[in-house]
Each structure stands twice: as structure tokens, then as C-alpha cells.
Amino acid sequence: MVRKILKKLFKFKDIEDYHAELYPEMKYIEDLQPKKKYKRAKK
Amino acid sequence: MSVLSITGQELLDIVHKDVDDFSLDAGYYITDSSYAVPELTYMMSNVYNSFTKWLKFIGLDRKPGQKQFWHRKFDCENLASLYKSYCDLLHYKTNPLSFTENSKAKKKNKSDSEGLAVGTIWYDNSKAPNSQNLHAINAVITQRPGAKNLSVVYIEPNNGSQLTLTKKEKESIWYAKF
């Protein structure tokens, strides 16, 4: 609760806030090829 | 939809295709079995902006002028290696779950590729004949906007710009590590 107030009043930042800024989530090219479905071999 | 992943051999084929007449003496090192392919526009904008913030965070201040992140004891090859490591770190932090955790957890990794298709290359960028000016930059295997196939995009980690290497410069690459 105290952290929340500090954050709001003094723009106090947690280490997680810095991490979110410093390490953004990576974005990738998507594989547009349909996934091959596994088919059980007929006996 | 899953994330595009290429094998080390496929990555090497793309690099060799880009460098028409690559030197047989050159060392191309592929250290992971599979590579996730990053999105170019995101790499050039968000990732580079965060990289500069991270450099400040680890104590590498920006200087005015062209060589803004270079120092006498921390120059082009150090910066290129750091950029690659930073991108690898983002790949890890985006996909932190181990194989077992990923199969059990509700939240899944975006990508299960071992590495990220970002590498460092060393080459000669001298313009005058009979001179040598060795330089290190980064190479990203990605899909250019509107293109179907994957290709190599060269990035200058000092300012985040995209570079176009001449045939001579590409042929001068003597070391590449992905």
C-alpha cells in the first residue's frame, strides 16, 4: 500500500518498472505455413 | 500462429546467398541449433530505443558527435557484441520457460528457438584503394516489409541505422557469429 502511494505521489519506480522499460518483449516474424498435423501410420 | 524458426544451416544459407562471393577463409560461426526471426521495424524502433536506455543504465554515456557510444577502450566490435547480447537477452526474457516448464505451464513461450537471428560481422569498410579500415556491425536475418523471403539486414549499433554494404564490403567479411 505504502509503495502504491509512493509510486503515485513521487513517481517512485519499482525494479519491475525499470525492467519493463529496459527489456521490452521481443516481436517475431510469424510462421505463415500451416502446421503439419501428425498422422498415425496405418497398420 | 507460431513464430518463424530457422535452423542454423538455413541461416548460413541466407548469409551465403547475400554475400555472393564470400571469402573461403572467412569464419562464419553458428552457435545455436535454431533461430527465431525478429521483426525488422520493431528491431529498428523499440529495440534500438531500449538498447540506448540500457547502455545508459549500465554506465555507457552517449557523447555528442558521430561516434556517440564509442570510447577508446570500447569501440565498434565491443558495441556490436553488446547489441547482439542485448537482443539475445530480450529473446530469453520474452521466452524464459524451460522445455519442461513450457509444456506444463499455462502461459507458454512465444518461441522455442534456441537463439535469435541477430549476429555480429567484422569487415573492411575502407573507401580508398590499398587501405584498410576494419569495422564491426550487426546483421539481422529478417523479412523486409513486403518481401516474401528472408534476407540479411545490416545495422550500425552506434546509431541504429540500416546499412547497405557494397559487394566489396560484403566480400571482405572475415568473421561472422550468430
mmCIF file of C-alpha atoms in Angstrom:
data_model
loop_
_atom_site.group_PDB
_atom_site.id
_atom_site.type_symbol
_atom_site.label_atom_id
_atom_site.label_comp_id
_atom_site.label_asym_id
_atom_site.label_seq_id
_atom_site.Cartn_x
_atom_site.Cartn_y
_atom_site.Cartn_z
ATOM 1 C CA MET A 1 0.000 0.000 0.000
ATOM 2 C CA VAL A 2 2.805 2.386 1.007
ATOM 3 C CA ARG A 3 4.623 1.561 -2.256
ATOM 4 C CA LYS A 4 1.466 2.330 -4.205
ATOM 5 C CA ILE A 5 1.152 5.758 -2.550
ATOM 6 C CA LEU A 6 4.856 6.480 -3.059
ATOM 7 C CA LYS A 7 4.559 5.494 -6.712
ATOM 8 C CA LYS A 8 1.600 7.772 -7.220
ATOM 9 C CA LEU A 9 2.890 10.769 -5.279
ATOM 10 C CA PHE A 10 6.578 10.758 -6.138
ATOM 11 C CA LYS A 11 6.585 8.721 -9.367
ATOM 12 C CA PHE A 12 8.563 6.157 -7.410
ATOM 13 C CA LYS A 13 9.542 3.195 -9.598
ATOM 14 C CA ASP A 14 9.931 -0.456 -8.695
ATOM 15 C CA ILE A 15 12.703 -2.527 -10.256
ATOM 16 C CA GLU A 16 9.996 -4.250 -12.368
ATOM 17 C CA ASP A 17 9.025 -0.873 -13.850
ATOM 18 C CA TYR A 18 12.624 -0.300 -14.939
ATOM 19 C CA HIS A 19 12.803 -3.819 -16.338
ATOM 20 C CA ALA A 20 9.642 -3.304 -18.402
ATOM 21 C CA GLU A 21 11.254 -0.194 -19.901
ATOM 22 C CA LEU A 22 14.707 -1.711 -20.437
ATOM 23 C CA TYR A 23 13.675 -5.155 -21.656
ATOM 24 C CA PRO A 24 10.672 -4.907 -23.987
ATOM 25 C CA GLU A 25 9.074 -8.109 -25.203
ATOM 26 C CA MET A 26 10.618 -9.288 -28.455
ATOM 27 C CA LYS A 27 8.435 -9.401 -31.587
ATOM 28 C CA TYR A 28 8.978 -12.040 -34.242
ATOM 29 C CA ILE A 29 8.001 -12.852 -37.799
ATOM 30 C CA GLU A 30 5.139 -15.299 -37.734
ATOM 31 C CA ASP A 31 5.281 -18.613 -39.493
ATOM 32 C CA LEU A 32 2.513 -18.443 -42.082
ATOM 33 C CA GLN A 33 2.912 -22.056 -43.140
ATOM 34 C CA PRO A 34 0.165 -24.261 -41.667
ATOM 35 C CA LYS A 35 1.411 -26.697 -39.071
ATOM 36 C CA LYS A 36 1.713 -30.282 -40.252
ATOM 37 C CA LYS A 37 -0.688 -32.480 -38.383
ATOM 38 C CA TYR A 38 0.682 -35.720 -37.103
ATOM 39 C CA LYS A 39 -0.995 -38.697 -38.675
ATOM 40 C CA ARG A 40 -0.667 -42.126 -37.225
ATOM 41 C CA ALA A 41 0.586 -44.604 -39.782
ATOM 42 C CA LYS A 42 -1.980 -47.175 -40.819
ATOM 43 C CA LYS A 43 -1.117 -50.708 -39.948
ATOM 44 C CA MET B 1 0.115 -18.680 -35.301
ATOM 45 C CA SER B 2 3.618 -19.742 -34.305
ATOM 46 C CA VAL B 3 6.879 -17.823 -34.527
ATOM 47 C CA LEU B 4 9.060 -18.470 -37.560
ATOM 48 C CA SER B 5 12.124 -20.514 -36.697
ATOM 49 C CA ILE B 6 15.027 -21.390 -38.969
ATOM 50 C CA THR B 7 17.813 -23.903 -38.494
ATOM 51 C CA GLY B 8 21.465 -22.918 -38.248
ATOM 52 C CA GLN B 9 22.064 -24.311 -41.735
ATOM 53 C CA GLU B 10 19.167 -22.279 -43.185
ATOM 54 C CA LEU B 11 20.597 -19.140 -41.549
ATOM 55 C CA LEU B 12 24.013 -19.845 -43.035
ATOM 56 C CA ASP B 13 22.457 -20.365 -46.493
ATOM 57 C CA ILE B 14 20.731 -16.943 -46.282
ATOM 58 C CA VAL B 15 24.005 -15.251 -45.274
ATOM 59 C CA HIS B 16 25.962 -17.006 -48.053
ATOM 60 C CA LYS B 17 23.281 -16.088 -50.607
ATOM 61 C CA ASP B 18 23.581 -12.422 -49.578
ATOM 62 C CA VAL B 19 27.359 -12.475 -49.844
ATOM 63 C CA ASP B 20 27.660 -13.699 -53.448
ATOM 64 C CA ASP B 21 31.336 -14.389 -53.422
ATOM 65 C CA PHE B 22 32.195 -14.882 -49.796
ATOM 66 C CA SER B 23 35.768 -15.487 -48.790
ATOM 67 C CA LEU B 24 36.558 -19.129 -48.184
ATOM 68 C CA ASP B 25 38.902 -18.020 -45.409
ATOM 69 C CA ALA B 26 36.064 -16.262 -43.594
ATOM 70 C CA GLY B 27 34.833 -17.739 -40.346
ATOM 71 C CA TYR B 28 31.054 -17.986 -40.104
ATOM 72 C CA TYR B 29 30.071 -19.308 -36.691
ATOM 73 C CA ILE B 30 26.621 -20.687 -35.990
ATOM 74 C CA THR B 31 26.327 -21.439 -32.293
ATOM 75 C CA ASP B 32 22.648 -22.413 -31.886
ATOM 76 C CA SER B 33 20.584 -25.162 -33.465
ATOM 77 C CA SER B 34 17.559 -22.981 -34.274
ATOM 78 C CA TYR B 35 16.916 -19.243 -34.569
ATOM 79 C CA ALA B 36 13.769 -17.153 -34.127
ATOM 80 C CA VAL B 37 13.364 -14.441 -36.774
ATOM 81 C CA PRO B 38 12.799 -10.941 -35.316
ATOM 82 C CA GLU B 39 10.526 -8.321 -36.854
ATOM 83 C CA LEU B 40 12.571 -5.612 -38.579
ATOM 84 C CA THR B 41 10.526 -2.462 -37.875
ATOM 85 C CA TYR B 42 10.278 -3.383 -34.196
ATOM 86 C CA MET B 43 14.044 -4.028 -34.055
ATOM 87 C CA MET B 44 14.814 -0.661 -35.652
ATOM 88 C CA SER B 45 12.488 1.315 -33.369
ATOM 89 C CA ASN B 46 11.550 -0.151 -29.969
ATOM 90 C CA VAL B 47 14.503 -2.497 -29.514
ATOM 91 C CA TYR B 48 17.075 0.136 -30.506
ATOM 92 C CA ASN B 49 15.490 2.795 -28.250
ATOM 93 C CA SER B 50 15.563 0.396 -25.304
ATOM 94 C CA PHE B 51 19.129 -0.574 -26.169
ATOM 95 C CA THR B 52 20.259 3.060 -25.825
ATOM 96 C CA LYS B 53 18.434 3.322 -22.465
ATOM 97 C CA TRP B 54 20.110 0.094 -21.363
ATOM 98 C CA LEU B 55 23.546 1.442 -22.359
ATOM 99 C CA LYS B 56 22.924 4.439 -20.110
ATOM 100 C CA PHE B 57 21.731 2.093 -17.350
ATOM 101 C CA ILE B 58 24.965 0.066 -17.490
ATOM 102 C CA GLY B 59 27.052 3.250 -17.472
ATOM 103 C CA LEU B 60 27.865 3.877 -21.135
ATOM 104 C CA ASP B 61 27.034 7.506 -21.669
ATOM 105 C CA ARG B 62 26.182 8.986 -25.029
ATOM 106 C CA LYS B 63 28.673 11.525 -26.358
ATOM 107 C CA PRO B 64 27.901 14.288 -28.844
ATOM 108 C CA GLY B 65 29.083 13.667 -32.406
ATOM 109 C CA GLN B 66 29.143 10.757 -34.809
ATOM 110 C CA LYS B 67 30.741 8.124 -32.597
ATOM 111 C CA GLN B 68 28.250 8.677 -29.778
ATOM 112 C CA PHE B 69 28.740 5.375 -27.969
ATOM 113 C CA TRP B 70 32.384 4.783 -28.824
ATOM 114 C CA HIS B 71 35.202 5.131 -26.356
ATOM 115 C CA ARG B 72 38.881 4.408 -26.865
ATOM 116 C CA LYS B 73 38.595 1.154 -24.972
ATOM 117 C CA PHE B 74 35.031 0.404 -26.016
ATOM 118 C CA ASP B 75 34.637 0.748 -29.755
ATOM 119 C CA CYS B 76 32.782 -0.798 -32.699
ATOM 120 C CA GLU B 77 33.351 -4.509 -32.027
ATOM 121 C CA ASN B 78 32.501 -4.116 -28.332
ATOM 122 C CA LEU B 79 29.307 -2.235 -29.171
ATOM 123 C CA ALA B 80 28.282 -4.780 -31.857
ATOM 124 C CA SER B 81 28.868 -7.670 -29.429
ATOM 125 C CA LEU B 82 26.864 -5.858 -26.763
ATOM 126 C CA TYR B 83 23.967 -5.206 -29.169
ATOM 127 C CA LYS B 84 23.859 -8.906 -30.053
ATOM 128 C CA SER B 85 23.960 -9.894 -26.367
ATOM 129 C CA TYR B 86 21.204 -7.384 -25.562
ATOM 130 C CA CYS B 87 18.948 -8.811 -28.310
ATOM 131 C CA ASP B 88 19.710 -12.346 -27.076
ATOM 132 C CA LEU B 89 18.769 -11.190 -23.575
ATOM 133 C CA LEU B 90 15.414 -9.877 -24.860
ATOM 134 C CA HIS B 91 14.840 -13.216 -26.605
ATOM 135 C CA TYR B 92 15.495 -15.011 -23.319
ATOM 136 C CA LYS B 93 13.356 -12.633 -21.245
ATOM 137 C CA THR B 94 10.472 -12.995 -23.716
ATOM 138 C CA ASN B 95 10.756 -16.789 -23.561
ATOM 139 C CA PRO B 96 12.015 -17.640 -20.061
ATOM 140 C CA LEU B 97 10.383 -21.049 -19.622
ATOM 141 C CA SER B 98 12.433 -24.213 -19.901
ATOM 142 C CA PHE B 99 11.224 -27.061 -22.124
ATOM 143 C CA THR B 100 9.560 -28.862 -19.199
ATOM 144 C CA GLU B 101 8.061 -25.672 -17.717
ATOM 145 C CA ASN B 102 6.735 -24.687 -21.123
ATOM 146 C CA SER B 103 4.924 -27.971 -21.592
ATOM 147 C CA LYS B 104 3.342 -27.790 -18.118
ATOM 148 C CA ALA B 105 2.666 -24.088 -17.608
ATOM 149 C CA LYS B 106 -0.493 -22.342 -18.736
ATOM 150 C CA LYS B 107 1.499 -19.407 -20.079
ATOM 151 C CA LYS B 108 3.637 -20.577 -22.992
ATOM 152 C CA ASN B 109 6.819 -19.221 -24.521
ATOM 153 C CA LYS B 110 6.315 -17.236 -27.720
ATOM 154 C CA SER B 111 9.250 -19.025 -29.306
ATOM 155 C CA ASP B 112 11.166 -22.184 -28.520
ATOM 156 C CA SER B 113 14.099 -21.382 -30.795
ATOM 157 C CA GLU B 114 17.439 -21.618 -29.062
ATOM 158 C CA GLY B 115 18.790 -18.369 -30.482
ATOM 159 C CA LEU B 116 17.740 -15.124 -32.143
ATOM 160 C CA ALA B 117 18.781 -14.409 -35.742
ATOM 161 C CA VAL B 118 20.970 -11.424 -34.809
ATOM 162 C CA GLY B 119 24.709 -11.674 -35.338
ATOM 163 C CA THR B 120 27.880 -9.629 -35.424
ATOM 164 C CA ILE B 121 30.057 -9.250 -38.512
ATOM 165 C CA TRP B 122 33.558 -7.896 -38.976
ATOM 166 C CA TYR B 123 34.511 -6.391 -42.348
ATOM 167 C CA ASP B 124 36.633 -3.798 -44.159
ATOM 168 C CA ASN B 125 34.761 -0.548 -44.928
ATOM 169 C CA SER B 126 37.674 1.421 -46.394
ATOM 170 C CA LYS B 127 36.796 3.546 -49.409
ATOM 171 C CA ALA B 128 40.278 4.326 -50.735
ATOM 172 C CA PRO B 129 42.234 1.655 -52.659
ATOM 173 C CA ASN B 130 45.083 -0.127 -50.844
ATOM 174 C CA SER B 131 43.825 0.962 -47.468
ATOM 175 C CA GLN B 132 42.172 -0.894 -44.664
ATOM 176 C CA ASN B 133 39.568 0.305 -42.203
ATOM 177 C CA LEU B 134 38.212 -2.551 -40.165
ATOM 178 C CA HIS B 135 34.745 -2.246 -38.688
ATOM 179 C CA ALA B 136 32.184 -4.356 -36.807
ATOM 180 C CA ILE B 137 28.406 -4.087 -37.112
ATOM 181 C CA ASN B 138 25.343 -6.296 -36.650
ATOM 182 C CA ALA B 139 23.477 -8.445 -39.147
ATOM 183 C CA VAL B 140 19.838 -9.440 -38.695
ATOM 184 C CA ILE B 141 18.135 -12.206 -40.643
ATOM 185 C CA THR B 142 14.600 -10.989 -41.174
ATOM 186 C CA GLN B 143 11.825 -10.332 -43.651
ATOM 187 C CA ARG B 144 11.890 -6.859 -45.188
ATOM 188 C CA PRO B 145 8.446 -5.195 -45.397
ATOM 189 C CA GLY B 146 6.649 -6.544 -48.476
ATOM 190 C CA ALA B 147 9.263 -9.237 -49.167
ATOM 191 C CA LYS B 148 8.456 -12.944 -49.228
ATOM 192 C CA ASN B 149 11.867 -14.347 -48.461
ATOM 193 C CA LEU B 150 14.206 -13.805 -45.569
ATOM 194 C CA SER B 151 17.314 -11.692 -46.138
ATOM 195 C CA VAL B 152 20.188 -10.070 -44.272
ATOM 196 C CA VAL B 153 19.789 -6.534 -42.918
ATOM 197 C CA TYR B 154 22.921 -4.773 -41.663
ATOM 198 C CA ILE B 155 22.570 -2.450 -38.667
ATOM 199 C CA GLU B 156 25.040 0.090 -37.264
ATOM 200 C CA PRO B 157 24.662 -0.291 -33.462
ATOM 201 C CA ASN B 158 26.199 3.150 -32.861
ATOM 202 C CA ASN B 159 23.164 4.981 -34.262
ATOM 203 C CA GLY B 160 20.609 2.271 -35.096
ATOM 204 C CA SER B 161 20.637 2.970 -38.834
ATOM 205 C CA GLN B 162 20.284 0.386 -41.575
ATOM 206 C CA LEU B 163 23.417 0.000 -43.712
ATOM 207 C CA THR B 164 23.782 -1.056 -47.323
ATOM 208 C CA LEU B 165 27.043 -2.899 -47.780
ATOM 209 C CA THR B 166 28.764 -2.806 -51.175
ATOM 210 C CA LYS B 167 29.789 -6.023 -52.914
ATOM 211 C CA LYS B 168 33.401 -5.311 -51.948
ATOM 212 C CA GLU B 169 32.454 -4.789 -48.317
ATOM 213 C CA LYS B 170 30.417 -7.996 -48.202
ATOM 214 C CA GLU B 171 33.288 -9.932 -49.732
ATOM 215 C CA SER B 172 35.620 -8.517 -47.110
ATOM 216 C CA ILE B 173 33.660 -10.066 -44.195
ATOM 217 C CA TRP B 174 36.124 -12.293 -42.412
ATOM 218 C CA TYR B 175 34.217 -13.128 -39.259
ATOM 219 C CA ALA B 176 30.526 -13.558 -38.570
ATOM 220 C CA LYS B 177 28.920 -15.019 -35.468
ATOM 221 C CA PHE B 178 25.258 -15.806 -34.912
#
